[in-house]
PDB file of C-alpha atoms in Angstrom:
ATOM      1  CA  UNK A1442      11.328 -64.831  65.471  1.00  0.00           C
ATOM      2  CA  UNK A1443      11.703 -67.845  63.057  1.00  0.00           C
ATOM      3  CA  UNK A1444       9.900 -70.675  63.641  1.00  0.00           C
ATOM      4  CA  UNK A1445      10.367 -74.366  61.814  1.00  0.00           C
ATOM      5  CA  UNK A1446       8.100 -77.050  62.824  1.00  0.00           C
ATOM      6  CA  UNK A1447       9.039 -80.588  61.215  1.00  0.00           C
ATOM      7  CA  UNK A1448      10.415 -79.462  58.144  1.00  0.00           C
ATOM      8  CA  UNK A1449      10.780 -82.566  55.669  1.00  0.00           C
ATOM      9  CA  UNK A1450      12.194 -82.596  52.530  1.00  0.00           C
ATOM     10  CA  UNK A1451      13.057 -84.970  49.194  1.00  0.00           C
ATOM     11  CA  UNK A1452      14.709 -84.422  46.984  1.00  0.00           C
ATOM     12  CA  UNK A1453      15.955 -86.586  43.933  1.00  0.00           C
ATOM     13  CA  UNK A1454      14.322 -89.486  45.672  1.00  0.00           C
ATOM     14  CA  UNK A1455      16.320 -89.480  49.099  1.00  0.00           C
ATOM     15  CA  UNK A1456      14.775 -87.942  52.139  1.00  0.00           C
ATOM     16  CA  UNK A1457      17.131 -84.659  53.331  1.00  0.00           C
ATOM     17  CA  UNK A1458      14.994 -83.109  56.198  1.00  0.00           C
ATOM     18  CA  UNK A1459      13.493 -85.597  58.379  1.00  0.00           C
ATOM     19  CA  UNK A1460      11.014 -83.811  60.956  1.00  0.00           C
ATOM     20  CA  UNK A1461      13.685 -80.681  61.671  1.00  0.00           C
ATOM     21  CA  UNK A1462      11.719 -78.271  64.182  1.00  0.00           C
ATOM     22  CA  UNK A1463      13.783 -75.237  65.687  1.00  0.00           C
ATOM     23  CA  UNK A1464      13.377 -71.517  67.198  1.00  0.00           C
ATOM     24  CA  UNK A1465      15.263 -68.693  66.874  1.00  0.00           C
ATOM     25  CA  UNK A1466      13.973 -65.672  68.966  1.00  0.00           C
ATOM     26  CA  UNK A1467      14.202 -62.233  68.467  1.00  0.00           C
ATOM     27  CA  UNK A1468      17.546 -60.794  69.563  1.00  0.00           C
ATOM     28  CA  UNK A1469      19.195 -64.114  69.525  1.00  0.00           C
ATOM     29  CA  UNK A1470      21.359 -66.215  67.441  1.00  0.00           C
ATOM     30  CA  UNK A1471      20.807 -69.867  67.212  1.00  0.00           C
ATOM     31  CA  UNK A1472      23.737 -72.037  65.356  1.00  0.00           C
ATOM     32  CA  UNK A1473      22.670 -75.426  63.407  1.00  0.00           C
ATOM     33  CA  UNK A1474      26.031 -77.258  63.472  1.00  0.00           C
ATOM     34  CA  UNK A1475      26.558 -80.698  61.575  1.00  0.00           C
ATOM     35  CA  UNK A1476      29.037 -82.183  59.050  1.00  0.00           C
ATOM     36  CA  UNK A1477      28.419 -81.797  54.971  1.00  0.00           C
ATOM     37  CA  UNK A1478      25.347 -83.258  53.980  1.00  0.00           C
ATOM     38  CA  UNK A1479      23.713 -82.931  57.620  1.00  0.00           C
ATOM     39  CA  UNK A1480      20.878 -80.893  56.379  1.00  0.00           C
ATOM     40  CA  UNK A1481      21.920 -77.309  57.068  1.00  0.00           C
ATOM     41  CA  UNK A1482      21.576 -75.982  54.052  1.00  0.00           C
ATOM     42  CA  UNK A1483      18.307 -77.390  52.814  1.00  0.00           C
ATOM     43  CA  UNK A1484      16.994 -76.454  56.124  1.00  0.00           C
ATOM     44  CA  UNK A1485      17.706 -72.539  55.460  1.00  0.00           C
ATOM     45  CA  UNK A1486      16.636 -72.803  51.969  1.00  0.00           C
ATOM     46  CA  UNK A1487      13.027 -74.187  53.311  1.00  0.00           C
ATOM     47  CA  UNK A1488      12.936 -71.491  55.656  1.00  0.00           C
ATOM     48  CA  UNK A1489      13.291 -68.871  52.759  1.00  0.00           C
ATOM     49  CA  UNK A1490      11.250 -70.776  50.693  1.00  0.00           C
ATOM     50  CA  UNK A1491      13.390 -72.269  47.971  1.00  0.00           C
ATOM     51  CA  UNK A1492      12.917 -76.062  48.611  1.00  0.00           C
ATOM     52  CA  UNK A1493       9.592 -77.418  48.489  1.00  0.00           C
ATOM     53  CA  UNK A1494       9.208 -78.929  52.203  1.00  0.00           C
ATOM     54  CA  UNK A1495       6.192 -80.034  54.645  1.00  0.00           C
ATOM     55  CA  UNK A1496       5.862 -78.647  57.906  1.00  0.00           C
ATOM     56  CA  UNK A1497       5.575 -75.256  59.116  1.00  0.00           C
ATOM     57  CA  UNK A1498       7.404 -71.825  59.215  1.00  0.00           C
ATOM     58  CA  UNK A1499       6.823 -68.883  60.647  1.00  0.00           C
ATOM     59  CA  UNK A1500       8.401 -65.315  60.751  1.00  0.00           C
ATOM     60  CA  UNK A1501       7.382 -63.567  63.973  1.00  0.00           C
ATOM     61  CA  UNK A1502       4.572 -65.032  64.399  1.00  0.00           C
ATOM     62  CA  UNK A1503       3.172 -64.979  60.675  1.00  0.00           C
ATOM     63  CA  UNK A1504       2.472 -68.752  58.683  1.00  0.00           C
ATOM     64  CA  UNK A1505       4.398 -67.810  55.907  1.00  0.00           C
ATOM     65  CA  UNK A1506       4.550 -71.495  53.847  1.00  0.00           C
ATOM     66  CA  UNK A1507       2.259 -70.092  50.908  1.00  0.00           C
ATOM     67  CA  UNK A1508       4.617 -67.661  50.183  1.00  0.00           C
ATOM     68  CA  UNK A1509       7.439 -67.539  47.452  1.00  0.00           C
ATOM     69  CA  UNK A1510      11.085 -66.443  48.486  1.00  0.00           C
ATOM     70  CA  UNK A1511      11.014 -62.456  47.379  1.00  0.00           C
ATOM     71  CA  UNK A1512       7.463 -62.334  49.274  1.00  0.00           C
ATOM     72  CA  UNK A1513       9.374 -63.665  52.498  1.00  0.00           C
ATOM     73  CA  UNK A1514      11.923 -61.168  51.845  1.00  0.00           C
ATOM     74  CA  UNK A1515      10.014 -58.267  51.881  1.00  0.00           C
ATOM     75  CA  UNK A1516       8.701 -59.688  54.971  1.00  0.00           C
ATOM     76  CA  UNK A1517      12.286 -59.278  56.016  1.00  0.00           C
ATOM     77  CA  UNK A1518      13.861 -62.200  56.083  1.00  0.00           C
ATOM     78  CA  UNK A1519      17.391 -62.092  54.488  1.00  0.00           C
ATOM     79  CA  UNK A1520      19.651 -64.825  53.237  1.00  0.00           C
ATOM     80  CA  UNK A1521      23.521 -64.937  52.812  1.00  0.00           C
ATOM     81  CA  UNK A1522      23.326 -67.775  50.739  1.00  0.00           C
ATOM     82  CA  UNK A1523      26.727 -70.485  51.205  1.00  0.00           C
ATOM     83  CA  UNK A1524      28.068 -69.762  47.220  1.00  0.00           C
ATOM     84  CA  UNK A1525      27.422 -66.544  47.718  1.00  0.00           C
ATOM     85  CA  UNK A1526      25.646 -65.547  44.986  1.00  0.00           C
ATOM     86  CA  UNK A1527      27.187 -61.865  44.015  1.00  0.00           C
ATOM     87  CA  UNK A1528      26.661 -60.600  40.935  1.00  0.00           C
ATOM     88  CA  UNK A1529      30.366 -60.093  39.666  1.00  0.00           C
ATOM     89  CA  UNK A1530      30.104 -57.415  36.972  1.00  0.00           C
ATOM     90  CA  UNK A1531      27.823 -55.201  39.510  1.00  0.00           C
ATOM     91  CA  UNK A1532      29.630 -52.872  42.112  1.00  0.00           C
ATOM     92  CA  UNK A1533      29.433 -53.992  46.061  1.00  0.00           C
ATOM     93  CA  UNK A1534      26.907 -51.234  46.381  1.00  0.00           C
ATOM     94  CA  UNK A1535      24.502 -52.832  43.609  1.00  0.00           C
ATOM     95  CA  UNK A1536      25.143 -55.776  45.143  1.00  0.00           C
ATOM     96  CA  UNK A1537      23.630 -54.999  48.251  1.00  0.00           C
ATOM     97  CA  UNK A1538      21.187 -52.746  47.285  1.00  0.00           C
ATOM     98  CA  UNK A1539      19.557 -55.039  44.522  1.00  0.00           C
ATOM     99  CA  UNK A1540      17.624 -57.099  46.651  1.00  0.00           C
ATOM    100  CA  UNK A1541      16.032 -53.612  48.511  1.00  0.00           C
ATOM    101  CA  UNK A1542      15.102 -51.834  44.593  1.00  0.00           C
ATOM    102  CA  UNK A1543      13.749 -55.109  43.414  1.00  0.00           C
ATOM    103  CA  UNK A1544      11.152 -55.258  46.872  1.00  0.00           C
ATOM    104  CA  UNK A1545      10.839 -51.428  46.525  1.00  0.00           C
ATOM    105  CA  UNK A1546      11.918 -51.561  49.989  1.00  0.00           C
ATOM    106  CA  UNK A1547      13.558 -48.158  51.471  1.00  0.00           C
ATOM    107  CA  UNK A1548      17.436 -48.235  50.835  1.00  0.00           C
ATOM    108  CA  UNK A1549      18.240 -46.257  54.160  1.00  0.00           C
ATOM    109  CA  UNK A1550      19.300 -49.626  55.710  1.00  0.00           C
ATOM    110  CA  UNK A1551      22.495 -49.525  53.746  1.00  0.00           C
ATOM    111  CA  UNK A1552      24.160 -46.751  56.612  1.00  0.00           C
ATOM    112  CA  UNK A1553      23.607 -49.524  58.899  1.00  0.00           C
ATOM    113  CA  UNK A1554      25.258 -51.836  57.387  1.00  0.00           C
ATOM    114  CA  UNK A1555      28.133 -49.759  56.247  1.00  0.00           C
ATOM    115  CA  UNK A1556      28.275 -48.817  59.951  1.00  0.00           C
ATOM    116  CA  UNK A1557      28.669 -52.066  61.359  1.00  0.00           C
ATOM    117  CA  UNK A1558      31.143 -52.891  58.496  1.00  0.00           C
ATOM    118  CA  UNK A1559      32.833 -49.575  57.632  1.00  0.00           C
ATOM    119  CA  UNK A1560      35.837 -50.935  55.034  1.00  0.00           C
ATOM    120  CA  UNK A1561      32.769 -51.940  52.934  1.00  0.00           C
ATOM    121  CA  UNK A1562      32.738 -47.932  52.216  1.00  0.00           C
ATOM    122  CA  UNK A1563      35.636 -48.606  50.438  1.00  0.00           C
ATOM    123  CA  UNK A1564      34.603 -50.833  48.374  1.00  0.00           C
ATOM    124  CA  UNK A1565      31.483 -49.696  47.291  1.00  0.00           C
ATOM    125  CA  UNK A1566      32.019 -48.974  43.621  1.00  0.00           C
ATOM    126  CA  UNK A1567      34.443 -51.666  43.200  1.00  0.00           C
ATOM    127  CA  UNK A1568      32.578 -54.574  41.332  1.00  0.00           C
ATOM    128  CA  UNK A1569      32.102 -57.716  43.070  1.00  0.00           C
ATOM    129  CA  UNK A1570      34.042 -60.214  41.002  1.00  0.00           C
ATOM    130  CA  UNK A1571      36.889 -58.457  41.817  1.00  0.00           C
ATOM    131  CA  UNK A1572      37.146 -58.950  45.681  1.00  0.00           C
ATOM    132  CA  UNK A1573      38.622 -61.627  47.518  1.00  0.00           C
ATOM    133  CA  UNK A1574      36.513 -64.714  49.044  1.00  0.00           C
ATOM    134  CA  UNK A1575      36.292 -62.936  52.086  1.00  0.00           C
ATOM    135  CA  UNK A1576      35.452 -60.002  51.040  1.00  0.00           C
ATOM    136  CA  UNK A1577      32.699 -61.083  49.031  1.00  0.00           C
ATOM    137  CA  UNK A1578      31.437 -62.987  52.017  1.00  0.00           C
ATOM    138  CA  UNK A1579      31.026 -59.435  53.684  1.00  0.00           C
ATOM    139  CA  UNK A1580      28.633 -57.999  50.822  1.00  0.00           C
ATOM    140  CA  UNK A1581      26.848 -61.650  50.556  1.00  0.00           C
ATOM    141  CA  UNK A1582      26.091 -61.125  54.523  1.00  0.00           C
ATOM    142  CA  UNK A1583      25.854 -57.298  54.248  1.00  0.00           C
ATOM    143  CA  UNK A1584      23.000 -57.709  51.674  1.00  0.00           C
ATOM    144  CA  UNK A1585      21.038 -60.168  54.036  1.00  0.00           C
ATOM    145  CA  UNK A1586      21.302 -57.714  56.585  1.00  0.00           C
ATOM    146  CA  UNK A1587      19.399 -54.988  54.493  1.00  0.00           C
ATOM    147  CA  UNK A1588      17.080 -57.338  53.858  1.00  0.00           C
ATOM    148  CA  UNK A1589      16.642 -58.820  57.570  1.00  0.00           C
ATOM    149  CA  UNK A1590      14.727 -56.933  58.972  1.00  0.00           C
ATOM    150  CA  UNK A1591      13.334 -59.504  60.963  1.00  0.00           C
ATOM    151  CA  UNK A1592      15.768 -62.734  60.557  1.00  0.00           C
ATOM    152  CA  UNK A1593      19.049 -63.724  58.804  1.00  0.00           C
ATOM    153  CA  UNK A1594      19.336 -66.825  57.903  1.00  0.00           C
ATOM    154  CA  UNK A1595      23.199 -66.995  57.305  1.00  0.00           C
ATOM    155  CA  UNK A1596      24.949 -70.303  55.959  1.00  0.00           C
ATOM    156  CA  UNK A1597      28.601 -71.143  56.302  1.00  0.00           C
ATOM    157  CA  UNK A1598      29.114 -67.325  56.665  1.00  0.00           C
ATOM    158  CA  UNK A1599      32.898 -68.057  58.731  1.00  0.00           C
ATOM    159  CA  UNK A1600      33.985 -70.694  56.754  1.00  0.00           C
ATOM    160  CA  UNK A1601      37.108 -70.397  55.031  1.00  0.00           C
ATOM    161  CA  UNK A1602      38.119 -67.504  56.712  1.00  0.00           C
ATOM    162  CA  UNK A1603      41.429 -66.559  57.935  1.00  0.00           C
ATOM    163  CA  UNK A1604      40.964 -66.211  62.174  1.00  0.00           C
ATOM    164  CA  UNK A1605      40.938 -62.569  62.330  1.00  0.00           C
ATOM    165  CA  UNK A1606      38.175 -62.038  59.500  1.00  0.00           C
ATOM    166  CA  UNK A1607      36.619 -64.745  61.494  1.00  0.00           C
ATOM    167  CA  UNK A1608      36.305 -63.162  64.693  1.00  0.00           C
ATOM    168  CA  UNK A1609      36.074 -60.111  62.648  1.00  0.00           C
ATOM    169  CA  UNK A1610      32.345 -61.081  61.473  1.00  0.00           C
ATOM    170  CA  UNK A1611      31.175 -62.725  64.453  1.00  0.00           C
ATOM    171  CA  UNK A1612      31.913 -59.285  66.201  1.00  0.00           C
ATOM    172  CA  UNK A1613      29.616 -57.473  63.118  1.00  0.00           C
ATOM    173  CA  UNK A1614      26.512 -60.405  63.417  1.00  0.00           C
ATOM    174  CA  UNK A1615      26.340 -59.958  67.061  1.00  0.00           C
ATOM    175  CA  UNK A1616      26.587 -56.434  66.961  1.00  0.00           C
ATOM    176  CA  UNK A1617      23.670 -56.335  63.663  1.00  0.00           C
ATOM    177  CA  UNK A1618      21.455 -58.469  66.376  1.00  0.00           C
ATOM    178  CA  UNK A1619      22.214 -56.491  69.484  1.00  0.00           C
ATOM    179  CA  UNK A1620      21.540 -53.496  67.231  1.00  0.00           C
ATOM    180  CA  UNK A1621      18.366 -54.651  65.272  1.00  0.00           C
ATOM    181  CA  UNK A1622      17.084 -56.883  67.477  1.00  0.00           C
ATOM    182  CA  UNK A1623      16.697 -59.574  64.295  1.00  0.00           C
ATOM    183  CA  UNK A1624      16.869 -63.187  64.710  1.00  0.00           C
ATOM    184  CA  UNK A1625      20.054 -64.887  63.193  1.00  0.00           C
ATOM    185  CA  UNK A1626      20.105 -68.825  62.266  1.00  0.00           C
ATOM    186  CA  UNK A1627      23.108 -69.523  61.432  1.00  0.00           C
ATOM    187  CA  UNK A1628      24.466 -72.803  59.777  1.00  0.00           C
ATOM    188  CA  UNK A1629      28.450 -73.998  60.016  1.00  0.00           C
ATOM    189  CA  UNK A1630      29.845 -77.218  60.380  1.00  0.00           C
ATOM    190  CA  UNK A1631      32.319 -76.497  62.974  1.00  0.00           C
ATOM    191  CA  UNK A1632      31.167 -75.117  65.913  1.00  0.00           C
ATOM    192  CA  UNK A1633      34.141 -73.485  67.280  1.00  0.00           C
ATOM    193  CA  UNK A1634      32.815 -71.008  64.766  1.00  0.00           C
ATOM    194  CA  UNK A1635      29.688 -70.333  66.628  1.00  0.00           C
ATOM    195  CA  UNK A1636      30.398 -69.965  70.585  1.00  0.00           C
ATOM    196  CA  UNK A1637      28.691 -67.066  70.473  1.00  0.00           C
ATOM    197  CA  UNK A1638      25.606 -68.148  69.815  1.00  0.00           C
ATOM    198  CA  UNK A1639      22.830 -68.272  72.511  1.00  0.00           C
ATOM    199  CA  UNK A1640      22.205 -71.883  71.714  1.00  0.00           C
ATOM    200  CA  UNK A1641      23.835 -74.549  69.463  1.00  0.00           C
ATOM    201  CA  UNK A1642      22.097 -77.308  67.652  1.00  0.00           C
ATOM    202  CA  UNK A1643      23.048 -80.133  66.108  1.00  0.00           C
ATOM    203  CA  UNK A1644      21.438 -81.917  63.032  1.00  0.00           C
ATOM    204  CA  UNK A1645      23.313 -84.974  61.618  1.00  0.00           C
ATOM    205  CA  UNK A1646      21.371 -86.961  58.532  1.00  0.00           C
ATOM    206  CA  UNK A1647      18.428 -84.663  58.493  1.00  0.00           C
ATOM    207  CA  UNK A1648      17.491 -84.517  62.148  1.00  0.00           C
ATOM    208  CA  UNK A1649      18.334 -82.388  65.217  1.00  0.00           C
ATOM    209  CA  UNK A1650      20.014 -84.462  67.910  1.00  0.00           C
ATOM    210  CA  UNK A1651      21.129 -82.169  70.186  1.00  0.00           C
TER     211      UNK A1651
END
């Protein structure tokens, strides 16, 4: 479960985060919907512990505010960050597996993931820089999901994909949660995106409003 309780945040002088509180349950999927600049980001980047922010956050159960972002990974808590983040010269596989070696975390996890998105297996020694957008948004997501043990914190993870690829990786999030059992929050500004979700909220200027 993820817990946020009034997360506030500043940053370059202008207040971002303005008392955000929201749960995500084990098992579920919550969506944070809102236009660019909302908040959606910054609010999944305080959960994993890359903004500084007051308030609280917890990760089933566990305070975990004193801790830096690799210590909340190991915790398993996984991020598929919006840019990405891929290390182009590295294969897919390296890609995903990085995060796992650098937590000495077991590296089993990767079947499951290759299982819920098989045509990664084909791309596996193929180095990142050379995939398409979309595809790249599969290992940025994949490599969360070896991570999340717990919670995936996944932002803009449908956007600028073509309707099929769309529907494509709703199908393999649902199917991660109904599997693991993790949490997912998931930020996207349009929320046609996100009907799957168990619930839908909506943050516009740094608070939730609905």
């Amino acid at each position: 479960m993820i817990k946020a309780h009034d997360l506030r945040v500043v940053l370059g002088g202008s207040e971002i985060l303005r008392g955000v509180s929201i749960e995500v349950p084990r098992g579920t999927a919550v969506a944070l919907v809102g236009p660019n600049g909302a908040g959606k980001t910054t609010t999944l980047r305080s959960i994993m512990g890359l903004v500084k922010y007051k308030g609280r956050v917890e990760l089933d159960g566990r305070p975990i505010d004193g801790l830096k972002p690799h210590e909340r990974a190991a915790l398993g808590l996984g991020l598929s960050p919006e840019d990405r983040r891929l290390f182009p010269n590295l294969t897919v596989r390296e890609n995903i597996l990085l995060p796992l070696r650098a937590l000495k975390l077991r590296e089993d996890r990767l079947e499951l993931v290759l299982s819920l998105m098989p045509v990664l297996r084909e791309l596996l020694e193929k180095r990142a820089g050379l995939l398409s957008g979309g595809q790249q948004k599969m290992v940025a997501l994949a490599r969360a999901m070896v991570v999340g043990t717990s919670a995936v914190l996944l932002d803009e993870v449908f956007e600028g994909l073509s309707p099929k690829m769309r529907d494509d990786l709703a199908g393999v999030v649902k199917e991660f949660i109904s599997t693991t059992g993790a949490a997912a929050l998931i930020a996207e500004s349009n929320p046609s995106y996100v009907r799957f979700a168990q619930a839908i909220k909506r943050i516009e200027r740094g608070r939730i409003t609905g």
